[in-house]
Amino acid sequence: QVQLVESGGGLVQAGDSLSLSCAASGRILERGAMGWFRQAPGKEREFVAAINWSEYTPYADSVRGRFTISRDHTASSVALQMNGLKPEDTAIYYCAANTRGTAISLARYYEYWGRGTQVTVSS
C-alpha cells in the first residue's frame, strides 16, 4: 500500500505563485509515474500534470507554460510549481501514483491517491 501526502496549498491572489509537494511512501518513480489532478466545486476531477520514470511530463492545456512538475532524486517525491495563478485554478489538488507508468494523464490508471490540498485563487 502506497501512502501519499500533499502539502503547500493555500489562499493567494491572481498572478501569484504557489508550490505543492507530494511525498510517497514508496519509490514510485523508479518505474511508475506520479501526477497531479484537481477538482473544482461542481466539476469533475481533471488532469493537471504528471511525470514518469523517464521524466516524460505531460501537462493539461489549461496549465501548460504556467505550471511545472518536477521530481527529486529519491524517486518518491514530486513538486508542482504554479505560476501566474488564475481564479479558475481554484480547486482541491490531488497527488496520485501510477505504479505501471502507463497512460499517465488518465486518472483511472492511478492506483493511489492523496487526500488533497486546497488551492484558492482570489481575483
Tab-separated table of C-alpha atoms in Angstrom, residues 1-113:
chain	number	residue	atom	x	y	z
A	1	GLN	CA	0.000	0.000	0.000
A	2	VAL	CA	1.369	3.392	-1.024
A	3	GLN	CA	0.579	6.472	1.003
A	4	LEU	CA	0.734	9.965	-0.464
A	5	VAL	CA	0.866	13.201	1.496
A	6	GLU	CA	0.365	16.563	-0.165
A	7	SER	CA	1.371	19.927	1.227
A	8	GLY	CA	1.615	23.528	0.138
A	9	GLY	CA	-1.925	24.608	-0.655
A	10	GLY	CA	-3.336	27.942	0.410
A	11	LEU	CA	-5.041	31.189	-0.483
A	12	VAL	CA	-3.323	33.504	-2.973
A	13	GLN	CA	-4.222	36.346	-5.302
A	14	ALA	CA	-4.446	36.144	-9.070
A	15	GLY	CA	-0.990	36.312	-10.608
A	16	ASP	CA	0.748	34.874	-7.554
A	17	SER	CA	2.746	31.670	-7.369
A	18	LEU	CA	2.362	28.608	-5.189
A	19	SER	CA	4.242	25.348	-4.884
A	20	LEU	CA	2.710	21.997	-3.979
A	21	SER	CA	4.655	18.981	-2.772
A	22	CYS	CA	3.799	15.308	-2.592
A	23	ALA	CA	5.706	12.623	-0.738
A	24	ALA	CA	5.063	8.953	-1.424
A	25	SER	CA	5.849	6.071	0.921
A	26	GLY	CA	7.485	4.113	-1.930
A	27	ARG	CA	9.917	4.757	-4.778
A	28	ILE	CA	7.175	5.158	-7.345
A	29	LEU	CA	9.297	6.994	-9.891
A	30	GLU	CA	11.753	4.128	-10.345
A	31	ARG	CA	9.279	2.523	-12.761
A	32	GLY	CA	5.993	4.380	-12.475
A	33	ALA	CA	4.599	7.868	-12.507
A	34	MET	CA	3.206	10.473	-10.184
A	35	GLY	CA	0.678	13.055	-11.179
A	36	TRP	CA	-1.452	15.956	-10.059
A	37	PHE	CA	-5.178	16.194	-10.612
A	38	ARG	CA	-7.640	18.818	-9.426
A	39	GLN	CA	-11.327	19.082	-8.739
A	40	ALA	CA	-13.218	22.352	-8.560
A	41	PRO	CA	-16.639	22.636	-6.899
A	42	GLY	CA	-19.339	21.156	-9.085
A	43	LYS	CA	-16.844	19.849	-11.643
A	44	GLU	CA	-15.235	16.511	-12.393
A	45	ARG	CA	-11.674	15.720	-11.419
A	46	GLU	CA	-9.274	16.732	-14.178
A	47	PHE	CA	-5.673	16.027	-15.079
A	48	VAL	CA	-3.119	18.760	-14.389
A	49	ALA	CA	0.379	17.326	-14.885
A	50	ALA	CA	2.400	14.160	-14.429
A	51	ILE	CA	5.959	12.879	-14.507
A	52	ASN	CA	7.137	9.329	-15.111
A	53	TRP	CA	10.330	7.351	-14.562
A	54	SER	CA	11.848	8.711	-17.817
A	55	GLU	CA	10.852	12.261	-16.858
A	56	TYR	CA	8.186	12.494	-19.538
A	57	THR	CA	5.970	15.372	-18.378
A	58	PRO	CA	2.561	15.882	-19.984
A	59	TYR	CA	0.501	18.916	-18.988
A	60	ALA	CA	-3.113	19.947	-19.359
A	61	ASP	CA	-3.560	22.684	-21.962
A	62	SER	CA	-5.008	24.984	-19.304
A	63	VAL	CA	-1.777	24.978	-17.259
A	64	ARG	CA	0.966	24.453	-19.829
A	65	GLY	CA	3.512	27.247	-19.627
A	66	ARG	CA	2.387	28.253	-16.132
A	67	PHE	CA	2.824	25.070	-14.095
A	68	THR	CA	5.934	22.903	-13.818
A	69	ILE	CA	6.107	19.434	-12.343
A	70	SER	CA	9.406	18.098	-11.068
A	71	ARG	CA	10.796	15.189	-9.101
A	72	ASP	CA	13.583	14.780	-6.608
A	73	HIS	CA	16.421	12.256	-6.610
A	74	THR	CA	14.691	9.899	-4.185
A	75	ALA	CA	12.093	8.793	-6.778
A	76	SER	CA	9.387	9.256	-4.189
A	77	SER	CA	8.561	12.978	-4.217
A	78	VAL	CA	7.216	15.419	-6.733
A	79	ALA	CA	6.511	19.128	-6.705
A	80	LEU	CA	4.160	21.294	-8.715
A	81	GLN	CA	5.277	24.893	-9.185
A	82	MET	CA	2.298	27.029	-10.132
A	83	ASN	CA	2.935	30.487	-11.543
A	84	GLY	CA	0.543	33.077	-12.879
A	85	LEU	CA	-2.341	31.606	-10.925
A	86	LYS	CA	-5.867	32.410	-12.066
A	87	PRO	CA	-9.187	32.223	-10.201
A	88	GLU	CA	-10.125	29.266	-12.416
A	89	ASP	CA	-7.205	27.335	-10.892
A	90	THR	CA	-9.126	27.224	-7.615
A	91	ALA	CA	-9.653	23.574	-6.713
A	92	ILE	CA	-8.613	20.746	-4.453
A	93	TYR	CA	-5.351	19.388	-5.842
A	94	TYR	CA	-4.685	15.667	-5.518
A	95	CYS	CA	-1.413	13.837	-5.862
A	96	ALA	CA	-1.624	10.334	-7.310
A	97	ALA	CA	0.675	7.393	-8.011
A	98	ASN	CA	0.645	5.125	-11.071
A	99	THR	CA	2.910	2.138	-10.446
A	100	ARG	CA	2.856	0.895	-14.058
A	101	GLY	CA	3.810	4.237	-15.596
A	102	THR	CA	1.298	3.948	-18.435
A	103	ALA	CA	-1.420	6.354	-19.660
A	104	ILE	CA	-0.242	8.820	-17.073
A	105	SER	CA	-2.711	11.555	-17.997
A	106	LEU	CA	-5.701	9.342	-17.217
A	107	ALA	CA	-6.993	9.238	-13.659
A	108	ARG	CA	-8.302	5.677	-13.887
A	109	TYR	CA	-4.730	4.336	-14.262
A	110	TYR	CA	-3.639	5.752	-10.904
A	111	GLU	CA	-3.926	3.260	-8.060
A	112	TYR	CA	-3.157	5.509	-5.099
A	113	TRP	CA	-4.387	8.949	-4.173
